[in-house]
mmCIF file of C-alpha atoms in Angstrom:
data_model
loop_
_atom_site.group_PDB
_atom_site.id
_atom_site.type_symbol
_atom_site.label_atom_id
_atom_site.label_comp_id
_atom_site.label_asym_id
_atom_site.label_seq_id
_atom_site.Cartn_x
_atom_site.Cartn_y
_atom_site.Cartn_z
ATOM 1 C CA VAL A 1 124.458 -23.764 -37.446
ATOM 2 C CA SER A 2 124.995 -23.355 -41.209
ATOM 3 C CA ASN A 3 127.516 -20.396 -41.862
ATOM 4 C CA ALA A 4 128.916 -21.245 -45.254
ATOM 5 C CA GLY A 5 129.399 -18.813 -47.531
ATOM 6 C CA VAL A 6 131.086 -16.833 -50.738
ATOM 7 C CA GLY A 7 130.372 -13.190 -51.851
ATOM 8 C CA MET A 8 129.909 -12.091 -54.785
ATOM 9 C CA ALA A 9 130.068 -8.185 -55.711
ATOM 10 C CA GLY A 10 130.905 -5.778 -59.494
ATOM 11 C CA PRO A 11 129.222 -5.376 -62.929
ATOM 12 C CA LEU A 12 127.098 -8.603 -64.369
ATOM 13 C CA GLU A 13 128.682 -8.280 -66.838
ATOM 14 C CA CYS A 14 132.044 -9.152 -65.541
ATOM 15 C CA GLN A 15 130.352 -12.011 -63.843
ATOM 16 C CA SER A 16 130.689 -15.295 -65.002
ATOM 17 C CA LEU A 17 127.057 -17.761 -65.027
ATOM 18 C CA ALA A 18 129.778 -20.204 -63.492
ATOM 19 C CA ALA A 19 131.145 -18.355 -60.679
ATOM 20 C CA MET A 20 127.323 -17.420 -60.194
ATOM 21 C CA GLN A 21 126.456 -21.418 -60.188
ATOM 22 C CA SER A 22 129.406 -21.729 -57.598
ATOM 23 C CA LEU A 23 128.267 -18.855 -55.063
ATOM 24 C CA MET A 24 124.714 -20.566 -55.446
ATOM 25 C CA ASP A 25 125.879 -23.734 -55.118
ATOM 26 C CA THR A 26 127.907 -22.935 -51.462
ATOM 27 C CA ASN A 27 125.269 -19.961 -50.436
ATOM 28 C CA PHE A 28 122.025 -21.883 -51.334
ATOM 29 C CA PHE A 29 122.030 -25.147 -51.702
ATOM 30 C CA GLY A 30 125.039 -26.184 -49.086
ATOM 31 C CA LEU A 31 121.903 -24.789 -46.730
ATOM 32 C CA VAL A 32 119.563 -27.360 -48.493
ATOM 33 C CA ARG A 33 121.918 -30.245 -48.299
ATOM 34 C CA LEU A 34 122.617 -29.846 -44.625
ATOM 35 C CA VAL A 35 118.914 -28.873 -44.194
ATOM 36 C CA LYS A 36 117.763 -32.245 -45.878
ATOM 37 C CA GLU A 37 120.847 -34.389 -43.758
ATOM 38 C CA VAL A 38 119.368 -33.291 -39.932
ATOM 39 C CA LEU A 39 115.505 -32.088 -40.471
ATOM 40 C CA PRO A 40 114.258 -35.906 -40.804
ATOM 41 C CA ASP A 41 115.980 -36.852 -37.395
ATOM 42 C CA MET A 42 114.952 -33.302 -35.422
ATOM 43 C CA LYS A 43 111.509 -34.489 -37.480
ATOM 44 C CA ARG A 44 111.259 -37.412 -35.799
ATOM 45 C CA ARG A 45 112.791 -36.213 -32.111
ATOM 46 C CA ARG A 46 109.999 -34.054 -32.595
ATOM 47 C CA GLY A 47 112.859 -31.192 -31.139
ATOM 48 C CA GLY A 48 115.315 -29.265 -32.847
ATOM 49 C CA HIS A 49 116.460 -25.721 -33.837
ATOM 50 C CA ILE A 50 118.320 -24.773 -37.417
ATOM 51 C CA VAL A 51 120.238 -21.531 -37.431
ATOM 52 C CA VAL A 52 121.182 -20.058 -40.550
ATOM 53 C CA ILE A 53 123.471 -17.199 -40.830
ATOM 54 C CA SER A 54 121.661 -14.950 -43.578
ATOM 55 C CA SER A 55 121.572 -11.310 -44.360
ATOM 56 C CA ILE A 56 120.075 -7.922 -44.579
ATOM 57 C CA MET A 57 121.119 -8.583 -48.636
ATOM 58 C CA GLY A 58 118.736 -11.363 -48.041
ATOM 59 C CA LEU A 59 116.035 -8.855 -47.401
ATOM 60 C CA GLN A 60 116.833 -5.963 -49.398
ATOM 61 C CA GLY A 61 119.412 -6.139 -52.937
ATOM 62 C CA ILE A 62 122.447 -3.415 -52.682
ATOM 63 C CA VAL A 63 123.359 -2.279 -55.983
ATOM 64 C CA PHE A 64 126.439 -4.793 -57.453
ATOM 65 C CA ASN A 65 125.615 -7.501 -55.354
ATOM 66 C CA ASP A 66 122.938 -8.764 -57.759
ATOM 67 C CA ILE A 67 124.474 -12.420 -57.230
ATOM 68 C CA TYR A 68 124.986 -12.564 -53.857
ATOM 69 C CA ALA A 69 121.655 -10.940 -52.905
ATOM 70 C CA ALA A 70 120.054 -13.558 -54.612
ATOM 71 C CA SER A 71 121.231 -16.406 -53.034
ATOM 72 C CA LYS A 72 120.884 -14.736 -49.664
ATOM 73 C CA PHE A 73 116.645 -13.980 -51.173
ATOM 74 C CA ALA A 74 116.994 -17.538 -51.630
ATOM 75 C CA VAL A 75 117.969 -18.963 -48.437
ATOM 76 C CA GLU A 76 115.038 -16.285 -46.939
ATOM 77 C CA GLY A 77 112.747 -18.033 -49.252
ATOM 78 C CA PHE A 78 113.466 -21.404 -48.346
ATOM 79 C CA CYS A 79 113.081 -20.830 -45.058
ATOM 80 C CA GLU A 80 110.090 -18.853 -44.853
ATOM 81 C CA SER A 81 108.646 -21.079 -46.492
ATOM 82 C CA LEU A 82 110.294 -24.880 -44.156
ATOM 83 C CA VAL A 83 109.275 -22.815 -41.243
ATOM 84 C CA VAL A 84 105.860 -23.376 -40.761
ATOM 85 C CA GLN A 85 106.308 -27.369 -41.235
ATOM 86 C CA ALA A 86 109.524 -27.561 -39.370
ATOM 87 C CA LEU A 87 107.065 -25.533 -36.222
ATOM 88 C CA ARG A 88 104.416 -29.044 -36.650
ATOM 89 C CA PHE A 89 107.279 -30.782 -35.413
ATOM 90 C CA ASN A 90 108.819 -28.476 -33.023
ATOM 91 C CA VAL A 91 111.841 -28.211 -34.979
ATOM 92 C CA ALA A 92 112.632 -24.158 -35.338
ATOM 93 C CA ILE A 93 113.871 -22.325 -37.834
ATOM 94 C CA SER A 94 116.241 -18.471 -37.206
ATOM 95 C CA LEU A 95 117.210 -16.276 -39.522
ATOM 96 C CA VAL A 96 120.725 -14.383 -38.108
ATOM 97 C CA GLU A 97 120.619 -11.446 -40.801
ATOM 98 C CA PRO A 98 123.373 -9.290 -40.556
ATOM 99 C CA GLY A 99 124.420 -6.171 -42.367
ATOM 100 C CA PRO A 100 128.498 -5.700 -42.994
ATOM 101 C CA VAL A 101 130.952 -7.155 -40.737
ATOM 102 C CA THR A 102 134.696 -7.041 -40.312
ATOM 103 C CA THR A 103 136.231 -9.801 -41.282
ATOM 104 C CA GLU A 104 138.785 -11.115 -44.403
ATOM 105 C CA PHE A 105 136.005 -12.283 -46.061
ATOM 106 C CA GLU A 106 135.226 -8.467 -47.550
ATOM 107 C CA ALA A 107 139.025 -8.000 -47.117
ATOM 108 C CA LYS A 108 139.819 -10.269 -50.110
ATOM 109 C CA LEU A 109 136.545 -9.344 -51.577
ATOM 110 C CA TYR A 110 138.100 -6.064 -52.551
ATOM 111 C CA GLU A 111 141.294 -7.181 -53.299
ATOM 112 C CA GLU A 112 139.630 -8.903 -55.867
ATOM 113 C CA ALA A 113 137.137 -6.194 -57.213
ATOM 114 C CA LYS A 114 140.319 -4.065 -57.208
ATOM 115 C CA ARG A 115 142.303 -7.016 -59.603
ATOM 116 C CA ALA A 116 139.212 -7.554 -61.881
ATOM 117 C CA ASP A 117 138.632 -7.267 -65.732
ATOM 118 C CA TYR A 118 135.540 -4.938 -66.353
ATOM 119 C CA SER A 119 136.350 -4.115 -70.095
ATOM 120 C CA ARG A 120 133.207 -6.420 -70.806
ATOM 121 C CA THR A 121 131.100 -3.820 -69.512
ATOM 122 C CA ASP A 122 130.685 0.058 -70.124
ATOM 123 C CA PRO A 123 133.143 3.280 -69.253
ATOM 124 C CA GLU A 124 130.554 4.258 -66.765
ATOM 125 C CA THR A 125 129.441 1.427 -65.200
ATOM 126 C CA ALA A 126 133.061 0.689 -64.476
ATOM 127 C CA ASP A 127 133.656 4.241 -62.932
ATOM 128 C CA ILE A 128 130.191 3.923 -61.097
ATOM 129 C CA PHE A 129 131.652 0.222 -59.749
ATOM 130 C CA THR A 130 135.516 1.454 -58.976
ATOM 131 C CA ASN A 131 135.681 4.880 -57.872
ATOM 132 C CA LEU A 132 131.820 5.569 -56.560
ATOM 133 C CA TYR A 133 130.748 1.643 -55.014
ATOM 134 C CA LEU A 134 134.352 0.471 -53.613
ATOM 135 C CA ARG A 135 134.600 3.811 -52.356
ATOM 136 C CA ASN A 136 131.411 4.247 -50.159
ATOM 137 C CA SER A 137 131.407 0.641 -49.337
ATOM 138 C CA LYS A 138 134.931 0.990 -47.452
ATOM 139 C CA ASP A 139 133.431 4.293 -45.327
ATOM 140 C CA VAL A 140 130.294 1.488 -45.021
ATOM 141 C CA PHE A 141 132.603 -1.217 -43.440
ATOM 142 C CA ALA A 142 134.813 0.977 -41.743
ATOM 143 C CA SER A 143 131.856 3.147 -39.811
ATOM 144 C CA LEU A 144 128.682 0.353 -39.145
ATOM 145 C CA GLY A 145 130.650 -2.531 -39.500
ATOM 146 C CA GLN A 146 130.102 -5.764 -36.725
ATOM 147 C CA THR A 147 132.563 -7.528 -35.348
ATOM 148 C CA PRO A 148 132.507 -11.587 -36.043
ATOM 149 C CA GLU A 149 132.201 -11.830 -31.816
ATOM 150 C CA ASP A 150 129.353 -9.498 -32.348
ATOM 151 C CA ILE A 151 128.022 -12.145 -34.708
ATOM 152 C CA ALA A 152 128.937 -14.138 -32.502
ATOM 153 C CA GLU A 153 127.070 -13.132 -29.507
ATOM 154 C CA HIS A 154 124.059 -12.477 -31.242
ATOM 155 C CA THR A 155 123.843 -15.884 -32.581
ATOM 156 C CA LEU A 156 124.697 -17.745 -29.498
ATOM 157 C CA ARG A 157 121.319 -15.146 -27.906
ATOM 158 C CA VAL A 158 119.209 -17.270 -30.726
ATOM 159 C CA ILE A 159 120.397 -20.300 -29.965
ATOM 160 C CA GLU A 160 119.202 -19.955 -26.383
ATOM 161 C CA ALA A 161 116.209 -18.097 -26.303
ATOM 162 C CA ALA A 162 113.646 -19.685 -24.872
ATOM 163 C CA HIS A 163 111.256 -19.256 -28.029
ATOM 164 C CA PRO A 164 113.252 -19.085 -30.839
ATOM 165 C CA PRO A 165 112.892 -15.702 -33.187
ATOM 166 C CA PHE A 166 112.474 -16.702 -37.270
ATOM 167 C CA ARG A 167 114.643 -13.357 -38.165
ATOM 168 C CA HIS A 168 117.053 -11.469 -35.997
ATOM 169 C CA GLN A 169 119.184 -8.480 -37.107
ATOM 170 C CA THR A 170 121.948 -7.481 -35.797
ATOM 171 C CA ASN A 171 122.685 -4.155 -36.760
ATOM 172 C CA ALA A 172 119.877 -1.543 -36.078
ATOM 173 C CA ALA A 173 121.290 0.842 -38.205
ATOM 174 C CA TYR A 174 119.456 -1.741 -41.486
ATOM 175 C CA THR A 175 115.967 -1.351 -39.500
ATOM 176 C CA PRO A 176 114.966 1.728 -41.661
ATOM 177 C CA MET A 177 116.178 0.442 -44.816
ATOM 178 C CA ALA A 178 114.194 -2.613 -44.104
ATOM 179 C CA ALA A 179 111.530 -0.849 -43.769
ATOM 180 C CA LEU A 180 112.000 1.255 -46.331
ATOM 181 C CA LYS A 181 110.641 -2.021 -48.490
ATOM 182 C CA HIS A 182 108.024 -2.744 -46.463
ATOM 183 C CA ALA A 183 106.090 0.918 -46.458
ATOM 184 C CA ASP A 184 105.618 0.805 -50.277
ATOM 185 C CA PRO A 185 104.872 -2.619 -51.120
ATOM 186 C CA SER A 186 105.145 -0.854 -54.932
ATOM 187 C CA GLY A 187 109.152 -0.807 -54.095
ATOM 188 C CA ALA A 188 108.732 3.003 -55.559
ATOM 189 C CA LEU A 189 110.120 4.043 -52.047
ATOM 190 C CA MET A 190 112.686 2.233 -51.883
ATOM 191 C CA THR A 191 114.582 2.332 -55.326
ATOM 192 C CA ASP A 192 113.882 6.378 -55.553
ATOM 193 C CA ALA A 193 115.741 6.970 -51.857
ATOM 194 C CA PHE A 194 118.319 4.040 -53.539
ATOM 195 C CA TYR A 195 118.918 5.548 -56.339
ATOM 196 C CA LYS A 196 119.519 9.428 -54.055
ATOM 197 C CA LEU A 197 121.212 8.443 -51.716
ATOM 198 C CA VAL A 198 124.272 6.324 -54.346
ATOM 199 C CA PHE A 199 123.949 8.651 -56.790
ATOM 200 C CA LYS A 200 122.967 12.338 -55.615
ATOM 201 C CA TYR A 201 123.850 12.396 -51.960
ATOM 202 C CA ASP A 202 127.134 10.137 -51.753
ATOM 203 C CA ALA A 203 128.569 12.786 -50.801
ATOM 204 C CA VAL A 204 126.888 13.427 -47.895
ATOM 205 C CA LEU A 205 126.405 9.450 -46.919
ATOM 206 C CA ARG A 206 130.349 9.918 -46.830
ATOM 207 C CA LEU A 207 130.585 12.558 -44.619
ATOM 208 C CA SER A 208 127.866 11.117 -42.212
ATOM 209 C CA LEU A 209 129.839 7.784 -42.353
ATOM 210 C CA ARG A 210 133.144 9.720 -41.352
#
């Protein structure tokens, strides 16, 4: 089970390349290093199961989560490319894709966001992040967040499955979000829906979450 991960949220201009590279080293290359260690023996034994804790953000990018989403997209692409070869050796690969999970991980991220320096971006972007994104994100976690124990139960079901799924989403509330992307390959439907949700109907979003 590959579960190591770090988060990053905020305006792109305020994030250093060193911090981005460090995140990718944990979230993506950490997984690559692990798979390189365990896969050869699994192939020799012609059996095994690699379970990767990914994210719904590996399927759909979320505003102000550019680098974190990129790392999870990399995880998804890596596993999707590898799974067919692995199956030839009777090795299963499963991606567990949670939405928001209420842990110290998120609390720490919010605290860091409050103390961050936003002088490297424009005032409008800084205002959107601090007064719109952070507020809505807290409501999302309070309303839709799962417990770590719930994610553990989902992961256990994937591990014990007779025919392990390649992808397993843990939160049904995010199924429509992923479906939007597949409904319109041009991306226009998804982009328009998210723009309106964030900038036109944010009050309705907060009310519905509460």
